[in-house]
C-alpha positions as a printed Julia matrix, in Angstrom:
193×3 Matrix{Float64}:
 28.82  -162.05  -141.32
 30.03  -162.27  -137.7
 28.6   -165.41  -136.14
 30.6   -165.84  -132.93
 32.9   -163.78  -130.73
 35.43  -165.29  -128.34
 37.47  -162.98  -126.16
 37.94  -161.11  -122.91
 34.94  -159.45  -121.29
 35.95  -155.81  -120.82
 32.61  -154.21  -119.88
 29.42  -155.83  -118.64
 26.02  -154.13  -118.33
 22.52  -155.68  -118.28
 21.89  -154.47  -121.86
 25.33  -154.57  -123.48
 28.84  -155.97  -123.17
 32.21  -155.16  -124.71
 34.34  -158.15  -125.71
 38.02  -157.61  -126.55
 39.16  -159.87  -129.39
 42.9   -159.42  -130.05
 42.8   -155.71  -129.28
 39.48  -154.91  -131.0
 36.56  -154.18  -128.67
 33.17  -155.36  -129.96
 30.02  -153.8   -128.48
 27.27  -156.43  -128.3
 23.68  -155.73  -127.31
 22.42  -158.54  -125.07
 19.24  -159.75  -123.35
 18.89  -160.07  -119.58
 19.01  -163.87  -119.95
 22.4   -163.63  -121.66
 23.57  -161.19  -118.96
 22.52  -163.67  -116.25
 24.32  -166.51  -118.05
 27.63  -164.7   -118.55
 30.53  -166.46  -116.83
 32.19  -164.76  -113.87
 35.66  -165.08  -115.39
 36.89  -162.79  -118.15
 36.88  -165.22  -121.09
 33.57  -165.47  -122.9
 32.07  -166.95  -126.08
 28.97  -165.26  -127.48
 26.98  -166.23  -130.56
 26.14  -163.14  -132.58
 23.75  -161.63  -135.08
 24.61  -158.51  -137.08
 21.6   -156.29  -137.77
 22.18  -153.89  -140.66
 19.95  -150.87  -141.21
 20.47  -147.66  -143.17
 21.48  -145.74  -140.06
 23.2   -148.42  -137.96
 25.07  -151.71  -137.88
 24.21  -153.35  -134.55
 25.76  -156.52  -133.17
 23.62  -158.65  -130.84
 25.18  -161.28  -128.56
 23.63  -164.46  -127.17
 24.84  -166.98  -124.59
 23.34  -169.95  -126.53
 22.72  -170.8   -130.17
 19.08  -171.48  -129.33
 18.59  -167.94  -128.04
 20.15  -166.56  -131.24
 17.9   -168.72  -133.44
 14.77  -167.65  -131.52
 15.9   -164.01  -131.96
 16.36  -164.51  -135.73
 12.93  -166.1   -136.03
 11.3   -163.28  -134.04
 12.82  -160.52  -136.19
 11.62  -162.33  -139.33
  8.03  -161.51  -138.28
  6.6   -158.27  -139.68
  6.26  -155.74  -136.84
  8.93  -157.3   -134.62
 12.27  -155.52  -134.79
 15.55  -156.34  -133.03
 14.72  -154.17  -129.99
 11.32  -155.85  -129.41
 12.89  -159.28  -129.92
 15.55  -158.4   -127.33
 12.88  -157.19  -124.87
 11.04  -160.47  -125.44
 14.2   -162.5   -124.76
 14.82  -160.4   -121.63
 11.36  -160.93  -120.17
 11.16  -164.67  -121.02
 13.65  -167.46  -121.58
 14.08  -168.95  -125.06
 12.29  -172.07  -123.82
  9.29  -170.05  -122.57
  9.03  -168.25  -125.92
  9.28  -171.56  -127.81
  6.55  -173.12  -125.64
  4.26  -170.07  -125.94
  4.56  -170.08  -129.75
  4.25  -173.87  -130.07
  1.13  -173.93  -127.87
 -0.36  -170.81  -129.5
 -0.48  -168.85  -126.22
 -1.26  -165.3   -127.42
 -1.55  -163.89  -123.86
  2.04  -164.8   -122.92
  3.48  -163.21  -126.06
  1.2   -160.16  -125.74
  2.42  -159.64  -122.14
  5.75  -158.38  -123.57
  6.04  -154.59  -123.71
  5.65  -153.34  -127.28
  3.67  -156.33  -128.59
 -0.03  -155.9   -129.26
 -2.69  -158.52  -129.93
 -2.25  -158.5   -133.73
  1.54  -158.77  -133.56
  1.29  -161.59  -130.99
 -1.06  -163.5   -133.28
  1.24  -162.85  -136.26
  4.22  -164.2   -134.28
  2.33  -167.42  -133.55
  0.99  -167.86  -137.1
  4.37  -167.14  -138.74
  6.56  -169.13  -136.35
  4.51  -172.06  -135.07
  6.0   -174.52  -137.6
  9.48  -172.93  -137.7
  9.96  -172.85  -133.91
 10.13  -176.65  -133.71
 13.56  -176.67  -135.4
 15.07  -174.61  -132.54
 14.02  -177.05  -129.81
 17.11  -179.29  -129.84
 19.77  -176.8   -130.89
 22.03  -176.52  -127.82
 25.27  -178.48  -127.87
 24.41  -179.74  -124.38
 20.8   -180.77  -124.58
 18.92  -179.63  -121.51
 15.91  -181.64  -122.68
 17.47  -185.02  -121.84
 17.38  -184.02  -118.19
 13.92  -182.47  -118.34
 12.41  -184.88  -115.81
 15.21  -184.18  -113.31
 14.94  -180.45  -114.01
 11.13  -180.4   -113.64
 11.18  -182.43  -110.42
 13.91  -180.2   -108.97
 11.91  -177.07  -109.89
  8.77  -178.5   -108.3
 10.69  -179.32  -105.13
 12.17  -175.81  -104.95
  8.73  -174.32  -105.5
  7.34  -176.42  -102.63
 10.19  -175.1   -100.47
  8.92  -171.57  -101.19
 11.33  -170.33  -103.87
 10.2   -168.22  -106.84
  9.82  -170.5   -109.9
 11.21  -168.01  -112.44
 14.33  -167.32  -110.34
 14.8   -171.02  -109.6
 14.41  -171.95  -113.27
 17.36  -169.79  -114.37
 19.59  -171.31  -111.68
 18.45  -174.89  -112.38
 18.99  -174.41  -116.15
 22.58  -173.27  -115.53
 23.23  -176.2   -113.17
 21.83  -178.7   -115.7
 24.01  -177.19  -118.46
 27.15  -177.47  -116.3
 26.25  -180.92  -114.89
 24.15  -182.7   -117.54
 24.17  -185.99  -115.61
 23.27  -184.49  -112.21
 20.71  -186.32  -110.08
 17.6   -184.54  -108.78
 19.15  -184.32  -105.3
 22.36  -182.79  -106.67
 20.42  -180.2   -108.71
 18.39  -179.22  -105.62
 21.46  -179.04  -103.35
 23.41  -176.89  -105.82
 20.35  -174.63  -106.32
 19.91  -174.15  -102.58
 23.51  -172.97  -102.26
 22.85  -170.25  -104.85
 19.29  -169.25  -103.83
């Protein structure tokens, strides 16, 4: 029903945001990855998913189309509701979830709070084939620069920076500067880290 919201960011919390669209404030539940990717200025575009239950209509917001598609796939699995899918997207990036499912890594998926061994196995069995279609969804493909990104991450790790923290920063830099060289990615990352 509602697939995208463009407007002014009125409130911003790690779990939810309010976006003002022509005088109407929309409350969107978000993951920590979306929160980290929100722009510092007021104008924002979020891709959305409307979850309808008997007792509630809940709007979820995502910074990328890929994150939204991964969310939709996760909630299609029996035993995984919107709140568990959001926890999963908060504890791992969309790419990490895609890789864990594609490689059949039960331990990574089971490490998420609220997911047991059977649910983790069900996620992998149900989504292994479907997850491949979400790999190249972003308008700006981060995968074209994967070698630059991976080399920059390795260099930052050698310099003593936390890989998970570095990865978020490097992903944002690669999205903003798709043609950046390895040196440029590292220099920009060091300014932020």
